[in-house]
Structures are given as structure tokens and as C-alpha cells.
Amino acid sequence: MRPTSNAQHLRARIFRSMGTVVSLTVARRTYTQAAVDELESATAVVEGIFTELDLKFSLYREGSEASRVARGELALSEASESMRRLYDEASEWRLATNGAFTAERPDRALDLSGIVKAHAAQEAALSLEAIGLQDWCLNAGGDVLVSGSPQPGTNEPWLAGVVDPGDRQSLLSAFPLRALPALATSGSAERGEHIWTVGSGKAEFVQVTVAATNIMTADVLATAIVAGGSPMLDQAVAKWGVEVLAVRRDGTLLATPGFRDETGQAARKAG
Amino acid sequence: MRTRAAVATALASVGILIAGWQSGAHVSETGAATSTSLSSTGSSGTTSGGSTSGTGSSGTASGGSSSSGTTSSGTSTATSGSYDGSSVQTRYGTVQVQVTVQGGKITEVKALQLTDAENRSAQISAYAAPVLRSEVLQAQSANVQTVGGATITSDAYLTSLQAALDAAHF
């Protein structure tokens, strides 16, 4: 028995993929060897999906299909179906976000790596569902997708912390993944300014966290809001009904109601 | 009256400020600071009492702003009191603010009315607003099951909060 305070029985396994670490956490009421075996095999399934997509879409592997497309050796029309599908999806998101999200780098090379991770997480979710796993949490390098509850059989939502971009060892906030099971974060804190802003100039936000009904939407919109600033944030909230927590350059915050503390709200209204 | 003009101007400005806050063109948590900079210094007259009510409007892009004051009684100077701005229609609904002035300076700005129709109210509340760090949901790493953040490298993972959680659940 794990001596956790709220009697959660969580088990996690991790693997490396796409330049980061992916972890799968599964919740069970009790822990049996069968449950551990189930987690091990579920992890193997998820890792297989990530590995396959990483091989195909990574630009840092010269022989990958994505690299051949980027170099012009392989026409997109000749590429695999999943390559074309993901390209189509990226194009649709580019249109929907007025260019704030784009799979095209400034040098015009096609780079789908921004959405491959979300795509892999989505595929992994389908597989976990297919093998009958109900209460799990997948964290792919800081992007989170959950199913069920950390306390099986209850309505208790998975609670995801949001890291403080100014201090990676502390949490800025948290979000209960209830109606919106996917949470993605974009920013410049870890990998430098890897998101190009619309126009020129520095990004208005150093970190943007988006909760959405699916991980692709959350991931794309987090990236788009970093690139497009406040106007894109408003558009995202209005159009996709997402919840957003954005950190400005000076450390101040913008938050939609889902990220706000209810007691804090009440206090503000009273004051 | 310079004072009234100043208040009217301040109200109009605050109207814009609120509208800006709603539309996401934010002024962060500087409501007070902004108001202070808008405040008049014209506590010139000794015209006492008498509520300053009127229709003095200063045209703004979002519509006129009139003030109907209810000056506080007693010893306060002529420039003290709280003033209700007129309702201003914005694309997110109706906005009305109340400004409290003491000694020629704005000391408080309150939103009296943000929306009228319920559907609009839902719409407005969905937007992102500037909040203090203490106003967002708080959690310690001990209370969460996972940690979200901008994509971290494999190396950075090793020292991350997520790694600590994963290790605890291993």
C-alpha cells in the first residue's frame, strides 16, 4: 500500500521520444501484479506509437520521410498517408488561426514536428481506449492528456500543475482536467524563442497554457497565442471555447475563469 | 468647472479602460495606477456641497460619458464623492463604472454593471482578464498528479517536477 494522503494508487512509466520524455500514469483502486503488467504493456503500446511517428516526422533524422519532403526529394503528393493527413491538418490550423500557427519555418521548410507530438498523444489515447484502460494520464513533454480519474470510480478530476516559467521548480497554477481533458503549454522558457511571432518583435507572452477538448487543439492554440498575442488569445477563447493562462513578459498573468480561483473571484467581486 | 470636466474625462477614460480590459487589450493590474494618473489636481474651488449632477459629456469613441454624482456628505472638499458613469455599450455588453474621488484624486474605481443580458454575461466572463498570481488556482506539486509546461528536453526532464512525480509513482 502506498502511503499517499488521498489514497491514490498511481503508477507511472516513462520513455524518451521526440527529444523529450513521455510518461504514462495509470490509476487503480488496488495494486496487483496484473495491474502492473497492464501498465507495462500499455506503456509499450504508447511508446511504439511515439517511436514510429518520431522516425517518420523528425527533421533531425536525415533519412526520415519528413526530412526527404523538406529537402524536396519526396513530393508531398507521393508521401505516406499519415504525412499528408498531418500536413492537411496543419494547413487547416494555419487558416483557422490566420497564420498564427504555421508548419512552415521562416526558411519555408515544412516542419510538422510542432504537431506530431500532439498527434502521437491522440493516437496513443485511441490505443489505450482500445485496450480498455480507463483511468490514465499521459504527459508528453509537458503536454497532458487524461482519461477518467486519479481515483477510479469517482468524479475526482486529474489535477495538472502548470509550471512557473520563472522558476521551473515551482507551480504557477493548476487546472482540473474535467470537461477539458487536454492541456498544452507553449513558451520560450526551455528551448529559446522557438516560436516566431506574427510580424516582428518579441512575443507578448513568455508562456501560454491552453486547456481544450483535445490535445491537438490545445497544442496548436498554445503555439498560436504565443505567436499572435492577445488578439489570438481572444479569438481562441471565442472560437474554440478553450481555457487559457498566459504569462506576460513582466510575469503578470491573464487568465480565463477556468484558471481562476473561485474564492479569489468571490473576494474580487465583493471588493 | 474644471473639476467636473476632470471627472467626466476620467470616467470616459475609465470606460475605455474597462472596455479594453474586456476585449483583452489589457492594462494589467494597474487599474489604480492608471486612475491616479488620470486624476485631476484641480481642487481649486471651495464650492461646497451640492451634488454635481449633469449631463456634461466628453465624447469618446465608445460613446459619451455623463456623471451623476452623489457627493459624500460632511467635511470632504468639493471634489470628493463617488460618481456613477453612464452605461456604455461595448461589444461585450453594458459597462458602467463608479469612481470615487477624494481631494481631487480618484481613489477607487468599481464596475457597477458589466453586462445586462445573461448570454452576454457568459460571453464576457469567458474572456481572459488580468489576474494576480494569488487569484489563479494554486497547487503544490504534492497535490497534482502531473505537471504541464513548455516542452522540456530529455536532460531538463531529469530535474523537473514531473520527473519527481513519475519517480514517486514508479
Short mmCIF file of C-alpha atoms in Angstrom, two decimals:
data_model
loop_
_atom_site.label_atom_id
_atom_site.label_comp_id
_atom_site.label_asym_id
_atom_site.label_seq_id
_atom_site.Cartn_x
_atom_site.Cartn_y
_atom_site.Cartn_z
CA MET A 1 0.00 0.00 0.00
CA ARG A 2 1.27 3.39 -0.91
CA PRO A 3 1.10 5.86 1.95
CA THR A 4 -0.37 8.62 -0.14
CA SER A 5 -2.59 11.05 1.69
CA ASN A 6 -5.64 10.75 -0.52
CA ALA A 7 -5.35 7.06 -1.19
CA GLN A 8 -4.43 7.41 -4.82
CA HIS A 9 -2.92 4.38 -6.41
CA LEU A 10 -0.91 5.75 -9.22
CA ARG A 11 1.78 4.00 -11.16
CA ALA A 12 3.89 5.63 -13.83
CA ARG A 13 6.26 4.53 -16.57
CA ILE A 14 8.39 6.76 -18.75
CA PHE A 15 10.22 6.61 -22.06
CA ARG A 16 12.16 9.02 -24.22
CA SER A 17 10.82 10.17 -27.54
CA MET A 18 10.78 13.22 -29.77
CA GLY A 19 13.60 14.85 -27.84
CA THR A 20 11.71 14.77 -24.59
CA VAL A 21 10.30 12.35 -22.04
CA VAL A 22 6.84 10.86 -22.15
CA SER A 23 5.21 9.46 -19.04
CA LEU A 24 2.11 7.35 -18.66
CA THR A 25 0.42 7.24 -15.29
CA VAL A 26 -2.34 4.78 -14.54
CA ALA A 27 -4.73 4.86 -11.59
CA ARG A 28 -6.09 1.71 -9.96
CA ARG A 29 -8.10 1.10 -6.86
CA THR A 30 -5.78 -1.61 -5.76
CA TYR A 31 -2.42 -2.69 -6.93
CA THR A 32 -1.93 -6.17 -8.15
CA GLN A 33 0.79 -7.66 -10.27
CA ALA A 34 -1.75 -7.88 -13.10
CA ALA A 35 -2.25 -4.15 -12.94
CA VAL A 36 1.48 -3.57 -13.15
CA ASP A 37 1.70 -5.88 -16.13
CA GLU A 38 -1.15 -3.99 -17.72
CA LEU A 39 0.71 -0.70 -17.25
CA GLU A 40 3.88 -2.18 -18.72
CA SER A 41 2.11 -3.36 -21.84
CA ALA A 42 0.14 -0.12 -22.19
CA THR A 43 3.40 1.81 -22.00
CA ALA A 44 4.88 -0.42 -24.69
CA VAL A 45 1.93 0.33 -26.96
CA VAL A 46 2.20 4.07 -26.42
CA GLU A 47 5.97 4.04 -26.87
CA GLY A 48 5.53 2.15 -30.14
CA ILE A 49 3.23 4.85 -31.46
CA PHE A 50 5.58 7.67 -30.47
CA THR A 51 8.65 5.90 -31.86
CA GLU A 52 7.05 5.23 -35.21
CA LEU A 53 5.85 8.80 -35.63
CA ASP A 54 9.18 10.17 -34.43
CA LEU A 55 11.04 8.12 -37.06
CA LYS A 56 8.76 9.37 -39.76
CA PHE A 57 8.42 13.04 -38.83
CA SER A 58 11.64 14.11 -37.17
CA LEU A 59 13.74 16.57 -39.12
CA TYR A 60 16.84 15.76 -37.11
CA ARG A 61 16.96 12.32 -38.71
CA GLU A 62 18.28 12.78 -42.23
CA GLY A 63 16.65 9.67 -43.56
CA SER A 64 13.19 10.36 -42.19
CA GLU A 65 10.31 10.85 -44.54
CA ALA A 66 9.84 14.39 -43.23
CA SER A 67 13.48 15.23 -44.00
CA ARG A 68 13.11 13.92 -47.54
CA VAL A 69 9.97 16.03 -48.02
CA ALA A 70 11.70 19.09 -46.54
CA ARG A 71 14.65 18.66 -48.90
CA GLY A 72 12.32 18.31 -51.85
CA GLU A 73 13.38 14.74 -52.58
CA LEU A 74 9.90 13.47 -51.96
CA ALA A 75 6.82 15.28 -53.24
CA LEU A 76 4.09 15.65 -50.66
CA SER A 77 1.67 14.00 -53.07
CA GLU A 78 3.92 10.95 -53.05
CA ALA A 79 4.32 10.90 -49.28
CA SER A 80 2.64 8.46 -46.92
CA GLU A 81 -0.97 8.95 -45.98
CA SER A 82 -0.19 9.95 -42.41
CA MET A 83 2.29 12.55 -43.68
CA ARG A 84 -0.30 14.03 -46.00
CA ARG A 85 -3.02 13.91 -43.37
CA LEU A 86 -0.92 15.73 -40.83
CA TYR A 87 0.12 18.28 -43.43
CA ASP A 88 -3.54 18.87 -44.26
CA GLU A 89 -4.33 19.26 -40.59
CA ALA A 90 -1.51 21.78 -40.16
CA SER A 91 -2.76 23.72 -43.19
CA GLU A 92 -6.26 23.84 -41.77
CA TRP A 93 -4.96 25.15 -38.47
CA ARG A 94 -2.95 27.76 -40.27
CA LEU A 95 -6.10 29.02 -41.96
CA ALA A 96 -8.16 28.83 -38.78
CA THR A 97 -5.59 30.87 -36.83
CA ASN A 98 -4.92 33.37 -39.61
CA GLY A 99 -1.36 32.21 -39.85
CA ALA A 100 -0.54 32.46 -36.14
CA PHE A 101 0.08 28.74 -36.26
CA THR A 102 2.06 27.50 -39.21
CA ALA A 103 4.01 24.38 -40.05
CA GLU A 104 6.26 26.39 -42.30
CA ARG A 105 9.54 27.65 -40.95
CA PRO A 106 10.84 31.09 -41.89
CA ASP A 107 13.09 29.36 -44.44
CA ARG A 108 9.89 27.89 -45.89
CA ALA A 109 10.86 24.34 -44.99
CA LEU A 110 7.94 22.20 -43.87
CA ASP A 111 8.15 21.39 -40.18
CA LEU A 112 5.35 19.27 -38.77
CA SER A 113 7.22 18.50 -35.56
CA GLY A 114 5.09 21.08 -33.76
CA ILE A 115 2.01 18.93 -34.06
CA VAL A 116 3.48 15.44 -34.29
CA LYS A 117 3.68 15.11 -30.53
CA ALA A 118 0.00 16.02 -30.14
CA HIS A 119 -0.87 13.67 -32.97
CA ALA A 120 1.05 10.87 -31.25
CA ALA A 121 -0.73 11.56 -27.96
CA GLN A 122 -4.08 11.40 -29.74
CA GLU A 123 -3.20 8.09 -31.35
CA ALA A 124 -1.96 6.80 -28.00
CA ALA A 125 -5.29 7.75 -26.40
CA LEU A 126 -7.17 5.74 -29.01
CA SER A 127 -4.99 2.72 -28.32
CA LEU A 128 -5.35 2.99 -24.55
CA GLU A 129 -9.10 3.15 -25.01
CA ALA A 130 -8.96 0.15 -27.30
CA ILE A 131 -7.15 -1.96 -24.72
CA GLY A 132 -9.71 -0.97 -22.11
CA LEU A 133 -7.67 1.32 -19.90
CA GLN A 134 -9.94 3.90 -18.31
CA ASP A 135 -8.08 5.98 -15.77
CA TRP A 136 -4.82 7.29 -17.09
CA CYS A 137 -2.76 10.42 -17.61
CA LEU A 138 -0.34 10.86 -20.47
CA ASN A 139 2.29 13.58 -20.21
CA ALA A 140 4.28 14.12 -23.39
CA GLY A 141 7.00 16.60 -22.57
CA GLY A 142 4.66 18.87 -20.65
CA ASP A 143 1.55 18.37 -22.78
CA VAL A 144 -1.10 16.49 -20.84
CA LEU A 145 -3.98 14.28 -21.92
CA VAL A 146 -6.11 12.38 -19.43
CA SER A 147 -8.96 9.93 -19.18
CA GLY A 148 -11.13 9.12 -16.18
CA SER A 149 -9.97 9.95 -12.70
CA PRO A 150 -6.90 9.54 -10.49
CA GLN A 151 -9.33 7.87 -8.10
CA PRO A 152 -11.17 5.33 -10.21
CA GLY A 153 -14.89 5.21 -9.70
CA THR A 154 -15.07 8.81 -8.52
CA ASN A 155 -15.58 12.09 -10.31
CA GLU A 156 -12.34 13.46 -8.94
CA PRO A 157 -10.56 15.09 -11.87
CA TRP A 158 -6.90 14.71 -12.71
CA LEU A 159 -5.20 17.86 -11.49
CA ALA A 160 -2.38 19.18 -13.64
CA GLY A 161 0.05 21.70 -12.25
CA VAL A 162 1.29 24.45 -14.54
CA VAL A 163 4.97 25.14 -14.16
CA ASP A 164 6.15 28.66 -13.37
CA PRO A 165 8.24 29.83 -16.33
CA GLY A 166 10.28 31.98 -13.94
CA ASP A 167 11.03 29.08 -11.62
CA ARG A 168 10.76 25.62 -13.11
CA GLN A 169 10.77 24.06 -9.68
CA SER A 170 7.51 25.65 -8.63
CA LEU A 171 3.96 25.68 -9.87
CA LEU A 172 2.29 28.80 -11.12
CA SER A 173 -1.18 27.34 -11.09
CA ALA A 174 -3.15 24.19 -11.59
CA PHE A 175 -6.01 23.04 -13.75
CA PRO A 176 -8.58 20.31 -13.04
CA LEU A 177 -8.93 18.29 -16.23
CA ARG A 178 -12.66 17.72 -16.00
CA ALA A 179 -14.65 18.82 -19.08
CA LEU A 180 -11.47 19.69 -20.91
CA PRO A 181 -9.13 16.67 -20.76
CA ALA A 182 -6.19 18.14 -22.65
CA LEU A 183 -3.67 20.74 -21.55
CA ALA A 184 -0.81 22.08 -23.63
CA THR A 185 1.78 24.75 -22.95
CA SER A 186 3.95 26.75 -25.28
CA GLY A 187 6.65 29.17 -24.40
CA SER A 188 10.18 30.27 -24.75
CA ALA A 189 11.38 29.19 -21.32
CA GLU A 190 13.01 25.91 -22.28
CA ARG A 191 14.14 25.93 -25.85
CA GLY A 192 14.76 29.56 -26.52
CA GLU A 193 12.45 31.59 -28.69
CA HIS A 194 11.43 28.75 -30.93
CA ILE A 195 8.13 30.28 -31.84
CA TRP A 196 8.16 33.00 -34.43
CA THR A 197 5.82 35.82 -33.70
CA VAL A 198 3.46 37.30 -36.22
CA GLY A 199 5.20 40.29 -37.69
CA SER A 200 8.37 41.08 -35.87
CA GLY A 201 9.26 41.88 -32.32
CA LYS A 202 9.26 39.89 -29.16
CA ALA A 203 6.41 37.69 -28.07
CA GLU A 204 3.92 39.30 -25.74
CA PHE A 205 3.69 36.11 -23.69
CA VAL A 206 6.55 34.01 -22.37
CA GLN A 207 4.26 31.09 -21.61
CA VAL A 208 0.77 30.17 -22.70
CA THR A 209 -1.21 27.22 -21.34
CA VAL A 210 -4.38 26.10 -23.08
CA ALA A 211 -6.95 23.55 -21.91
CA ALA A 212 -9.14 22.11 -24.64
CA THR A 213 -11.34 19.18 -25.55
CA ASN A 214 -8.45 17.55 -27.40
CA ILE A 215 -4.69 17.75 -27.28
CA MET A 216 -4.22 18.90 -30.88
CA THR A 217 -6.42 21.95 -30.33
CA ALA A 218 -4.71 22.74 -27.04
CA ASP A 219 -1.24 22.37 -28.55
CA VAL A 220 -1.87 24.36 -31.72
CA LEU A 221 -3.65 27.19 -29.93
CA ALA A 222 -0.97 27.49 -27.24
CA THR A 223 1.59 27.93 -30.02
CA ALA A 224 -0.66 30.31 -31.94
CA ILE A 225 -1.28 32.51 -28.89
CA VAL A 226 2.44 32.85 -28.17
CA ALA A 227 2.88 33.88 -31.81
CA GLY A 228 -0.23 36.05 -32.14
CA GLY A 229 -0.53 37.61 -28.68
CA SER A 230 -3.74 38.95 -27.12
CA PRO A 231 -5.81 39.13 -30.31
CA MET A 232 -5.16 35.45 -30.93
CA LEU A 233 -5.94 34.67 -27.30
CA ASP A 234 -9.36 36.33 -27.59
CA GLN A 235 -10.02 34.57 -30.86
CA ALA A 236 -9.09 31.20 -29.41
CA VAL A 237 -11.40 31.63 -26.43
CA ALA A 238 -14.30 32.82 -28.58
CA LYS A 239 -13.91 30.29 -31.34
CA TRP A 240 -12.80 27.11 -29.58
CA GLY A 241 -14.06 27.63 -26.04
CA VAL A 242 -10.68 26.92 -24.54
CA GLU A 243 -9.40 27.98 -21.14
CA VAL A 244 -6.17 29.96 -21.19
CA LEU A 245 -3.50 31.00 -18.72
CA ALA A 246 -0.93 33.34 -20.25
CA VAL A 247 2.20 34.75 -18.63
CA ARG A 248 3.37 38.11 -19.91
CA ARG A 249 6.98 39.19 -20.24
CA ASP A 250 6.80 41.06 -16.95
CA GLY A 251 5.47 37.99 -15.16
CA THR A 252 1.88 39.21 -14.86
CA LEU A 253 -0.95 36.89 -15.82
CA LEU A 254 -4.01 36.73 -17.98
CA ALA A 255 -6.50 34.01 -17.15
CA THR A 256 -9.89 32.78 -18.27
CA PRO A 257 -12.34 31.76 -15.49
CA GLY A 258 -11.31 28.10 -15.55
CA PHE A 259 -7.89 29.00 -14.24
CA ARG A 260 -9.13 31.41 -11.61
CA ASP A 261 -9.58 30.50 -8.02
CA GLU A 262 -13.24 30.69 -7.09
CA THR A 263 -12.63 32.08 -3.64
CA GLY A 264 -10.40 34.71 -5.17
CA GLN A 265 -13.11 35.63 -7.63
CA ALA A 266 -15.65 35.98 -4.90
CA ALA A 267 -13.32 38.23 -2.97
CA ARG A 268 -12.79 40.41 -6.00
CA LYS A 269 -16.48 40.75 -6.66
CA ALA A 270 -17.16 41.67 -3.07
CA GLY A 271 -14.41 44.25 -3.12
CA MET B 1 -15.85 73.72 -13.64
CA ARG B 2 -12.51 72.17 -14.09
CA THR B 3 -13.23 69.55 -11.52
CA ARG B 4 -16.32 68.30 -13.22
CA ALA B 5 -14.59 68.24 -16.51
CA ALA B 6 -11.76 66.27 -14.99
CA VAL B 7 -14.15 63.75 -13.50
CA ALA B 8 -16.03 63.42 -16.75
CA THR B 9 -12.80 62.87 -18.58
CA ALA B 10 -11.69 60.34 -16.01
CA LEU B 11 -14.96 58.48 -16.29
CA ALA B 12 -14.69 58.40 -20.02
CA SER B 13 -11.15 57.15 -19.76
CA VAL B 14 -12.13 54.53 -17.25
CA GLY B 15 -14.86 53.42 -19.61
CA ILE B 16 -12.24 52.85 -22.22
CA LEU B 17 -10.05 51.16 -19.68
CA ILE B 18 -12.80 48.73 -18.75
CA ALA B 19 -13.67 48.10 -22.36
CA GLY B 20 -10.02 47.45 -23.04
CA TRP B 21 -9.84 45.07 -20.15
CA GLN B 22 -12.75 43.14 -21.53
CA SER B 23 -11.52 42.97 -25.04
CA GLY B 24 -8.23 41.63 -23.91
CA ALA B 25 -6.22 44.73 -24.65
CA HIS B 26 -5.08 44.72 -21.14
CA VAL B 27 -3.77 47.22 -18.76
CA SER B 28 -2.65 44.53 -16.33
CA GLU B 29 -3.20 45.16 -12.65
CA THR B 30 -2.57 48.81 -12.98
CA GLY B 31 -6.10 49.98 -12.56
CA ALA B 32 -5.20 52.06 -9.57
CA ALA B 33 -2.07 53.46 -11.09
CA THR B 34 -3.84 54.36 -14.27
CA SER B 35 -6.61 56.03 -12.41
CA THR B 36 -4.16 58.01 -10.38
CA SER B 37 -2.52 59.35 -13.44
CA LEU B 38 -5.89 60.39 -14.73
CA SER B 39 -6.91 62.20 -11.62
CA SER B 40 -7.19 65.89 -11.63
CA THR B 41 -5.29 68.16 -9.36
CA GLY B 42 -7.83 70.86 -9.57
CA SER B 43 -9.09 71.06 -6.06
CA SER B 44 -9.18 74.75 -6.61
CA GLY B 45 -12.61 75.91 -5.74
CA THR B 46 -14.23 75.96 -2.39
CA THR B 47 -17.64 75.45 -3.86
CA SER B 48 -19.05 73.22 -1.26
CA GLY B 49 -21.88 70.77 -1.14
CA GLY B 50 -24.31 70.35 -3.94
CA SER B 51 -24.19 67.20 -5.83
CA THR B 52 -22.53 67.58 -9.14
CA SER B 53 -25.01 66.08 -11.44
CA GLY B 54 -25.27 66.88 -15.01
CA THR B 55 -25.00 65.73 -18.47
CA GLY B 56 -21.61 67.08 -19.20
CA SER B 57 -20.29 64.62 -21.63
CA SER B 58 -16.95 64.21 -23.14
CA GLY B 59 -17.21 62.42 -26.37
CA THR B 60 -15.28 59.27 -26.74
CA ALA B 61 -15.15 56.71 -29.41
CA SER B 62 -17.27 54.36 -27.38
CA GLY B 63 -19.88 56.92 -26.55
CA GLY B 64 -20.46 59.78 -24.22
CA SER B 65 -20.00 59.57 -20.56
CA SER B 66 -22.06 61.54 -18.16
CA SER B 67 -21.72 61.71 -14.47
CA SER B 68 -24.41 61.90 -11.91
CA GLY B 69 -22.71 62.38 -8.68
CA THR B 70 -23.72 61.65 -5.18
CA THR B 71 -21.26 63.60 -3.24
CA SER B 72 -20.42 62.32 0.11
CA SER B 73 -21.57 64.48 2.92
CA GLY B 74 -19.65 66.20 5.59
CA THR B 75 -16.22 67.61 5.56
CA SER B 76 -14.99 66.46 2.24
CA THR B 77 -13.95 69.00 -0.30
CA ALA B 78 -15.98 69.81 -3.32
CA THR B 79 -14.02 67.34 -5.38
CA SER B 80 -14.84 64.39 -3.19
CA GLY B 81 -17.59 61.92 -3.85
CA SER B 82 -18.48 58.95 -5.84
CA TYR B 83 -19.65 59.29 -9.35
CA ASP B 84 -21.57 56.80 -11.42
CA GLY B 85 -20.64 56.83 -15.02
CA SER B 86 -23.29 56.35 -17.61
CA SER B 87 -23.78 52.95 -19.10
CA VAL B 88 -21.66 52.37 -22.13
CA GLN B 89 -22.40 49.72 -24.69
CA THR B 90 -19.42 47.68 -25.69
CA ARG B 91 -19.34 44.68 -27.89
CA TYR B 92 -19.29 42.56 -24.79
CA GLY B 93 -22.27 44.14 -23.15
CA THR B 94 -23.04 47.12 -20.98
CA VAL B 95 -20.37 48.67 -18.87
CA GLN B 96 -20.90 51.11 -16.04
CA VAL B 97 -18.33 52.23 -13.56
CA GLN B 98 -18.36 54.14 -10.31
CA VAL B 99 -15.45 56.38 -9.49
CA THR B 100 -14.70 57.59 -6.02
CA VAL B 101 -12.86 60.84 -5.77
CA GLN B 102 -11.26 62.24 -2.67
CA GLY B 103 -9.46 65.51 -2.58
CA GLY B 104 -9.35 65.68 -6.33
CA LYS B 105 -7.89 62.24 -6.71
CA ILE B 106 -9.56 59.08 -7.83
CA THR B 107 -9.28 56.61 -5.02
CA GLU B 108 -11.42 53.80 -6.30
CA VAL B 109 -12.93 52.55 -9.50
CA LYS B 110 -15.68 49.98 -9.32
CA ALA B 111 -17.55 48.22 -12.06
CA LEU B 112 -21.23 48.61 -11.23
CA GLN B 113 -22.59 46.80 -14.20
CA LEU B 114 -20.74 44.65 -16.60
CA THR B 115 -23.47 43.14 -18.67
CA ASP B 116 -27.21 43.04 -18.89
CA ALA B 117 -28.27 40.03 -20.87
CA GLU B 118 -27.28 36.70 -19.45
CA ASN B 119 -25.86 35.33 -22.62
CA ARG B 120 -23.63 38.32 -22.89
CA SER B 121 -22.55 37.91 -19.36
CA ALA B 122 -21.47 34.38 -20.15
CA GLN B 123 -19.58 35.61 -23.13
CA ILE B 124 -17.77 38.31 -21.28
CA SER B 125 -16.78 36.09 -18.42
CA ALA B 126 -15.17 33.63 -20.77
CA TYR B 127 -12.51 36.11 -21.76
CA ALA B 128 -9.10 36.28 -20.25
CA ALA B 129 -8.61 39.03 -17.73
CA PRO B 130 -5.55 40.26 -15.90
CA VAL B 131 -5.30 38.45 -12.60
CA LEU B 132 -2.92 38.46 -9.71
CA ARG B 133 -0.90 35.34 -9.09
CA SER B 134 -2.91 34.80 -5.93
CA GLU B 135 -6.10 34.75 -7.97
CA VAL B 136 -5.36 31.71 -10.08
CA LEU B 137 -5.87 28.18 -8.83
CA GLN B 138 -2.99 27.28 -6.58
CA ALA B 139 -1.43 23.90 -6.09
CA GLN B 140 1.67 22.32 -4.67
CA SER B 141 3.44 19.57 -6.53
CA ALA B 142 2.28 17.22 -3.79
CA ASN B 143 -1.36 17.85 -4.76
CA VAL B 144 -1.12 17.37 -8.50
CA GLN B 145 -0.78 14.16 -10.47
CA THR B 146 1.06 15.66 -13.39
CA VAL B 147 2.83 18.85 -14.44
CA GLY B 148 2.26 20.78 -17.62
CA GLY B 149 4.76 23.15 -19.13
CA ALA B 150 6.53 24.13 -22.29
CA THR B 151 8.21 21.13 -23.85
CA ILE B 152 11.31 20.23 -21.96
CA THR B 153 14.33 18.38 -23.25
CA SER B 154 15.19 14.91 -22.04
CA ASP B 155 18.01 16.41 -20.00
CA ALA B 156 15.82 19.08 -18.44
CA TYR B 157 13.28 16.41 -17.57
CA LEU B 158 15.70 14.84 -15.09
CA THR B 159 15.45 17.80 -12.75
CA SER B 160 11.82 18.60 -13.42
CA LEU B 161 8.83 18.36 -11.12
CA GLN B 162 7.30 15.85 -13.49
CA ALA B 163 10.30 13.57 -13.04
CA ALA B 164 9.84 13.74 -9.28
CA LEU B 165 6.17 12.79 -9.63
CA ASP B 166 6.98 9.96 -12.03
CA ALA B 167 9.63 8.66 -9.65
CA ALA B 168 7.17 8.78 -6.77
CA HIS B 169 4.68 6.74 -8.77
CA PHE B 170 7.15 4.30 -10.22
#
